[in-house]
């Protein structure tokens, strides 16, 4: 079992690509949405979880489950018996932060390995921050995020 953690504010097609890949590698993938991130989120925790649930519905993979967590990720992974934490790597710029986090997580939970996966090439440039910036400025995000996320932005004042 692996944990795929994130803020998912909002979930993008890049995240979905990662979840799909991880679900082919592990018997079970727990998509863990962080409750209190340091970031000021656009969508609250309930909405982020709801959007993740509707987004993974399309994958039709029975080995994917969405949960929420608070506190330390590595402790959470250990508590639920996950052998791995999955993180996405898009570009070299992601590496330093991810490297530090992976080593810190290993210090907290020695048995839990961090596994890095790359999204499909078409999503390498994509991030939740860019999606929010695009939406805020009236850009079309429909090809970048699951349909439920697109609709959630359409309903909300920016
Ligand atoms: O999608 P993100 O924002 O890149 O995800 C970051 C996340 C949620 C994985 C990270 O902030 C996290 O693990 N937060 C929980 C606290 C923690 O364990 N931090 C790392 C060790 S200090």
PDB file of C-alpha atoms and ligand atoms in Angstrom:
ATOM      1  CA  UNK A   1       0.000   0.000   0.000  1.00  0.00           C
ATOM      2  CA  UNK A   2       1.211   3.507  -0.831  1.00  0.00           C
ATOM      3  CA  UNK A   3       0.159   6.975   0.263  1.00  0.00           C
ATOM      4  CA  UNK A   4      -0.049   9.765  -2.301  1.00  0.00           C
ATOM      5  CA  UNK A   5      -0.240  12.954  -0.214  1.00  0.00           C
ATOM      6  CA  UNK A   6      -0.857  16.520  -1.262  1.00  0.00           C
ATOM      7  CA  UNK A   7      -2.749  19.735  -0.816  1.00  0.00           C
ATOM      8  CA  UNK A   8      -4.639  19.194  -4.066  1.00  0.00           C
ATOM      9  CA  UNK A   9      -5.908  22.780  -4.207  1.00  0.00           C
ATOM     10  CA  UNK A  10      -7.180  21.816  -6.723  1.00  0.00           C
ATOM     11  CA  UNK A  11      -6.470  18.367  -8.112  1.00  0.00           C
ATOM     12  CA  UNK A  12      -5.125  18.684 -11.674  1.00  0.00           C
ATOM     13  CA  UNK A  13      -4.756  16.277 -14.576  1.00  0.00           C
ATOM     14  CA  UNK A  14      -1.114  15.942 -13.517  1.00  0.00           C
ATOM     15  CA  UNK A  15      -2.178  14.541 -10.124  1.00  0.00           C
ATOM     16  CA  UNK A  16      -4.618  12.167 -11.840  1.00  0.00           C
ATOM     17  CA  UNK A  17      -1.831  10.954 -14.104  1.00  0.00           C
ATOM     18  CA  UNK A  18       0.286  10.199 -11.019  1.00  0.00           C
ATOM     19  CA  UNK A  19      -2.556   8.394  -9.220  1.00  0.00           C
ATOM     20  CA  UNK A  20      -3.176   6.236 -12.281  1.00  0.00           C
ATOM     21  CA  UNK A  21       0.489   5.289 -12.496  1.00  0.00           C
ATOM     22  CA  UNK A  22       0.751   4.592  -8.755  1.00  0.00           C
ATOM     23  CA  UNK A  23      -2.377   2.411  -8.822  1.00  0.00           C
ATOM     24  CA  UNK A  24      -0.658   0.176 -11.367  1.00  0.00           C
ATOM     25  CA  UNK A  25       2.379  -0.223  -9.144  1.00  0.00           C
ATOM     26  CA  UNK A  26       0.844  -0.768  -5.708  1.00  0.00           C
ATOM     27  CA  UNK A  27      -1.946  -3.051  -4.508  1.00  0.00           C
ATOM     28  CA  UNK A  28      -3.638  -0.037  -2.953  1.00  0.00           C
ATOM     29  CA  UNK A  29      -3.156   3.741  -3.192  1.00  0.00           C
ATOM     30  CA  UNK A  30      -4.417   6.032  -0.458  1.00  0.00           C
ATOM     31  CA  UNK A  31      -4.745   9.569  -1.780  1.00  0.00           C
ATOM     32  CA  UNK A  32      -4.268  11.628   1.386  1.00  0.00           C
ATOM     33  CA  UNK A  33      -5.431  15.241   1.310  1.00  0.00           C
ATOM     34  CA  UNK A  34      -3.697  17.381   3.928  1.00  0.00           C
ATOM     35  CA  UNK A  35      -6.137  19.221   6.196  1.00  0.00           C
ATOM     36  CA  UNK A  36      -4.030  22.094   7.418  1.00  0.00           C
ATOM     37  CA  UNK A  37      -1.339  23.018   4.976  1.00  0.00           C
ATOM     38  CA  UNK A  38       0.780  26.117   5.481  1.00  0.00           C
ATOM     39  CA  UNK A  39      -0.705  27.514   2.329  1.00  0.00           C
ATOM     40  CA  UNK A  40      -3.852  29.618   2.256  1.00  0.00           C
ATOM     41  CA  UNK A  41      -6.060  27.348   0.233  1.00  0.00           C
ATOM     42  CA  UNK A  42      -8.631  28.347  -2.366  1.00  0.00           C
ATOM     43  CA  UNK A  43     -10.848  25.324  -1.587  1.00  0.00           C
ATOM     44  CA  UNK A  44     -11.469  24.103   1.967  1.00  0.00           C
ATOM     45  CA  UNK A  45     -10.619  20.548   3.011  1.00  0.00           C
ATOM     46  CA  UNK A  46     -14.136  19.181   2.427  1.00  0.00           C
ATOM     47  CA  UNK A  47     -14.240  20.559  -1.103  1.00  0.00           C
ATOM     48  CA  UNK A  48     -10.717  19.335  -1.921  1.00  0.00           C
ATOM     49  CA  UNK A  49     -11.651  15.827  -0.766  1.00  0.00           C
ATOM     50  CA  UNK A  50     -14.962  15.944  -2.659  1.00  0.00           C
ATOM     51  CA  UNK A  51     -13.252  17.074  -5.870  1.00  0.00           C
ATOM     52  CA  UNK A  52     -10.625  14.355  -5.517  1.00  0.00           C
ATOM     53  CA  UNK A  53     -13.331  11.722  -5.035  1.00  0.00           C
ATOM     54  CA  UNK A  54     -15.284  12.775  -8.126  1.00  0.00           C
ATOM     55  CA  UNK A  55     -12.069  13.060 -10.145  1.00  0.00           C
ATOM     56  CA  UNK A  56     -10.868   9.530  -9.416  1.00  0.00           C
ATOM     57  CA  UNK A  57     -14.315   8.083 -10.176  1.00  0.00           C
ATOM     58  CA  UNK A  58     -13.428   8.254 -13.861  1.00  0.00           C
ATOM     59  CA  UNK A  59     -10.383   6.044 -13.324  1.00  0.00           C
ATOM     60  CA  UNK A  60     -12.572   3.095 -12.360  1.00  0.00           C
ATOM     61  CA  UNK A  61      -9.763   1.686 -10.263  1.00  0.00           C
ATOM     62  CA  UNK A  62     -10.952  -0.108  -7.198  1.00  0.00           C
ATOM     63  CA  UNK A  63      -7.579   0.099  -5.473  1.00  0.00           C
ATOM     64  CA  UNK A  64      -7.707   3.890  -4.963  1.00  0.00           C
ATOM     65  CA  UNK A  65      -9.102   5.468  -1.804  1.00  0.00           C
ATOM     66  CA  UNK A  66      -9.288   9.111  -0.762  1.00  0.00           C
ATOM     67  CA  UNK A  67      -8.697  10.166   2.831  1.00  0.00           C
ATOM     68  CA  UNK A  68      -7.635  13.274   4.724  1.00  0.00           C
ATOM     69  CA  UNK A  69      -4.819  13.600   7.229  1.00  0.00           C
ATOM     70  CA  UNK A  70      -3.415  16.111   9.659  1.00  0.00           C
ATOM     71  CA  UNK A  71      -0.022  16.265  11.364  1.00  0.00           C
ATOM     72  CA  UNK A  72       3.078  14.480  10.136  1.00  0.00           C
ATOM     73  CA  UNK A  73       2.776  12.620   6.857  1.00  0.00           C
ATOM     74  CA  UNK A  74       5.396   9.976   7.685  1.00  0.00           C
ATOM     75  CA  UNK A  75       3.698   9.175  11.001  1.00  0.00           C
ATOM     76  CA  UNK A  76       0.375   8.890   9.190  1.00  0.00           C
ATOM     77  CA  UNK A  77       1.894   6.575   6.542  1.00  0.00           C
ATOM     78  CA  UNK A  78       3.379   4.385   9.258  1.00  0.00           C
ATOM     79  CA  UNK A  79       0.126   4.323  11.234  1.00  0.00           C
ATOM     80  CA  UNK A  80      -1.927   3.030   8.277  1.00  0.00           C
ATOM     81  CA  UNK A  81       0.767   0.503   7.315  1.00  0.00           C
ATOM     82  CA  UNK A  82       1.863   2.051   4.012  1.00  0.00           C
ATOM     83  CA  UNK A  83       5.232   0.920   2.669  1.00  0.00           C
ATOM     84  CA  UNK A  84       5.683   3.977   0.436  1.00  0.00           C
ATOM     85  CA  UNK A  85       4.950   7.650  -0.015  1.00  0.00           C
ATOM     86  CA  UNK A  86       4.445   8.589  -3.661  1.00  0.00           C
ATOM     87  CA  UNK A  87       5.413  12.051  -4.848  1.00  0.00           C
ATOM     88  CA  UNK A  88       5.434  13.548  -8.317  1.00  0.00           C
ATOM     89  CA  UNK A  89       8.535  15.063  -9.871  1.00  0.00           C
ATOM     90  CA  UNK A  90       8.000  17.415 -12.782  1.00  0.00           C
ATOM     91  CA  UNK A  91      11.202  19.335 -13.181  1.00  0.00           C
ATOM     92  CA  UNK A  92      14.570  19.824 -11.523  1.00  0.00           C
ATOM     93  CA  UNK A  93      13.057  22.725  -9.597  1.00  0.00           C
ATOM     94  CA  UNK A  94      10.897  20.244  -7.648  1.00  0.00           C
ATOM     95  CA  UNK A  95      13.899  18.194  -6.639  1.00  0.00           C
ATOM     96  CA  UNK A  96      15.437  20.125  -3.746  1.00  0.00           C
ATOM     97  CA  UNK A  97      12.236  20.442  -1.726  1.00  0.00           C
ATOM     98  CA  UNK A  98      11.237  16.850  -2.448  1.00  0.00           C
ATOM     99  CA  UNK A  99      14.708  15.547  -1.545  1.00  0.00           C
ATOM    100  CA  UNK A 100      14.642  17.328   1.826  1.00  0.00           C
ATOM    101  CA  UNK A 101      11.127  16.159   2.549  1.00  0.00           C
ATOM    102  CA  UNK A 102      11.912  12.543   1.603  1.00  0.00           C
ATOM    103  CA  UNK A 103      14.923  12.457   3.927  1.00  0.00           C
ATOM    104  CA  UNK A 104      13.018  14.086   6.772  1.00  0.00           C
ATOM    105  CA  UNK A 105      10.175  11.621   6.301  1.00  0.00           C
ATOM    106  CA  UNK A 106      12.672   8.750   6.378  1.00  0.00           C
ATOM    107  CA  UNK A 107      14.036  10.061   9.660  1.00  0.00           C
ATOM    108  CA  UNK A 108      10.528  10.064  11.105  1.00  0.00           C
ATOM    109  CA  UNK A 109       9.499   6.664   9.697  1.00  0.00           C
ATOM    110  CA  UNK A 110      12.518   4.581   8.681  1.00  0.00           C
ATOM    111  CA  UNK A 111      10.502   1.806   7.035  1.00  0.00           C
ATOM    112  CA  UNK A 112       8.527   4.042   4.693  1.00  0.00           C
ATOM    113  CA  UNK A 113      10.217   4.682   1.339  1.00  0.00           C
ATOM    114  CA  UNK A 114       9.515   7.725  -0.829  1.00  0.00           C
ATOM    115  CA  UNK A 115       8.915   6.828  -4.469  1.00  0.00           C
ATOM    116  CA  UNK A 116       9.015   9.501  -7.166  1.00  0.00           C
ATOM    117  CA  UNK A 117       6.932   9.191 -10.299  1.00  0.00           C
ATOM    118  CA  UNK A 118       6.732  11.466 -13.312  1.00  0.00           C
ATOM    119  CA  UNK A 119       3.413  12.558 -14.753  1.00  0.00           C
ATOM    120  CA  UNK A 120       2.598  12.160 -18.450  1.00  0.00           C
ATOM    121  CA  UNK A 121       4.772  14.572 -20.448  1.00  0.00           C
ATOM    122  CA  UNK A 122       1.748  16.707 -21.350  1.00  0.00           C
ATOM    123  CA  UNK A 123       1.334  17.690 -17.671  1.00  0.00           C
ATOM    124  CA  UNK A 124       4.946  18.396 -16.790  1.00  0.00           C
ATOM    125  CA  UNK A 125       4.375  22.166 -16.760  1.00  0.00           C
ATOM    126  CA  UNK A 126       1.133  21.966 -14.796  1.00  0.00           C
ATOM    127  CA  UNK A 127       0.642  22.977 -11.161  1.00  0.00           C
ATOM    128  CA  UNK A 128      -2.320  23.813  -8.919  1.00  0.00           C
ATOM    129  CA  UNK A 129      -0.918  27.342  -8.512  1.00  0.00           C
ATOM    130  CA  UNK A 130      -0.851  27.922 -12.272  1.00  0.00           C
ATOM    131  CA  UNK A 131      -4.396  26.594 -12.609  1.00  0.00           C
ATOM    132  CA  UNK A 132      -5.582  29.039  -9.923  1.00  0.00           C
ATOM    133  CA  UNK A 133      -3.748  31.929 -11.562  1.00  0.00           C
ATOM    134  CA  UNK A 134      -5.246  31.053 -14.930  1.00  0.00           C
ATOM    135  CA  UNK A 135      -8.765  30.758 -13.482  1.00  0.00           C
ATOM    136  CA  UNK A 136      -8.393  34.021 -11.537  1.00  0.00           C
ATOM    137  CA  UNK A 137      -7.562  35.849 -14.737  1.00  0.00           C
ATOM    138  CA  UNK A 138     -10.375  34.394 -16.792  1.00  0.00           C
ATOM    139  CA  UNK A 139      -8.297  31.770 -18.618  1.00  0.00           C
ATOM    140  CA  UNK A 140      -9.669  28.442 -19.795  1.00  0.00           C
ATOM    141  CA  UNK A 141      -8.663  25.636 -17.418  1.00  0.00           C
ATOM    142  CA  UNK A 142     -10.966  22.998 -18.856  1.00  0.00           C
ATOM    143  CA  UNK A 143      -8.234  20.933 -20.505  1.00  0.00           C
ATOM    144  CA  UNK A 144      -6.001  21.003 -17.427  1.00  0.00           C
ATOM    145  CA  UNK A 145      -8.236  19.734 -14.643  1.00  0.00           C
ATOM    146  CA  UNK A 146     -10.984  17.133 -14.188  1.00  0.00           C
ATOM    147  CA  UNK A 147     -14.445  18.387 -15.228  1.00  0.00           C
ATOM    148  CA  UNK A 148     -15.714  18.643 -11.631  1.00  0.00           C
ATOM    149  CA  UNK A 149     -12.843  21.021 -10.803  1.00  0.00           C
ATOM    150  CA  UNK A 150     -13.578  23.105 -13.869  1.00  0.00           C
ATOM    151  CA  UNK A 151     -17.193  23.425 -12.739  1.00  0.00           C
ATOM    152  CA  UNK A 152     -16.198  24.237  -9.156  1.00  0.00           C
ATOM    153  CA  UNK A 153     -14.161  27.210 -10.423  1.00  0.00           C
ATOM    154  CA  UNK A 154     -16.978  28.331 -12.683  1.00  0.00           C
ATOM    155  CA  UNK A 155     -19.308  28.479  -9.638  1.00  0.00           C
ATOM    156  CA  UNK A 156     -16.959  30.384  -7.361  1.00  0.00           C
ATOM    157  CA  UNK A 157     -16.260  34.105  -7.438  1.00  0.00           C
ATOM    158  CA  UNK A 158     -12.494  34.586  -7.923  1.00  0.00           C
TER     159      UNK A 158
HETATM  160  O1  LIG B   1       0.787  19.115  -2.711  1.00  0.00           O
HETATM  161  P1  LIG B   1       1.841  19.649  -1.795  1.00  0.00           P
HETATM  162  O2  LIG B   1       1.393  20.963  -1.222  1.00  0.00           O
HETATM  163  O3  LIG B   1       3.186  19.721  -2.446  1.00  0.00           O
HETATM  164  O4  LIG B   1       1.945  18.591  -0.569  1.00  0.00           O
HETATM  165  C1  LIG B   1       2.789  18.848   0.515  1.00  0.00           C
HETATM  166  C2  LIG B   1       2.547  17.838   1.659  1.00  0.00           C
HETATM  167  C3  LIG B   1       1.087  17.845   2.086  1.00  0.00           C
HETATM  168  C4  LIG B   1       2.904  16.443   1.184  1.00  0.00           C
HETATM  169  C5  LIG B   1       3.490  18.237   2.824  1.00  0.00           C
HETATM  170  O5  LIG B   1       3.280  19.584   3.127  1.00  0.00           O
HETATM  171  C6  LIG B   1       3.253  17.414   4.094  1.00  0.00           C
HETATM  172  O6  LIG B   1       3.633  16.268   4.146  1.00  0.00           O
HETATM  173  N1  LIG B   1       2.642  18.031   5.137  1.00  0.00           N
HETATM  174  C7  LIG B   1       2.393  17.384   6.426  1.00  0.00           C
HETATM  175  C8  LIG B   1       3.483  17.758   7.452  1.00  0.00           C
HETATM  176  C9  LIG B   1       4.770  16.976   7.182  1.00  0.00           C
HETATM  177  O7  LIG B   1       4.816  15.788   7.428  1.00  0.00           O
HETATM  178  N2  LIG B   1       5.806  17.677   6.621  1.00  0.00           N
HETATM  179  C10 LIG B   1       7.053  17.054   6.171  1.00  0.00           C
HETATM  180  C11 LIG B   1       8.021  16.702   7.273  1.00  0.00           C
HETATM  181  S1  LIG B   1       8.413  17.998   8.353  1.00  0.00           S
END
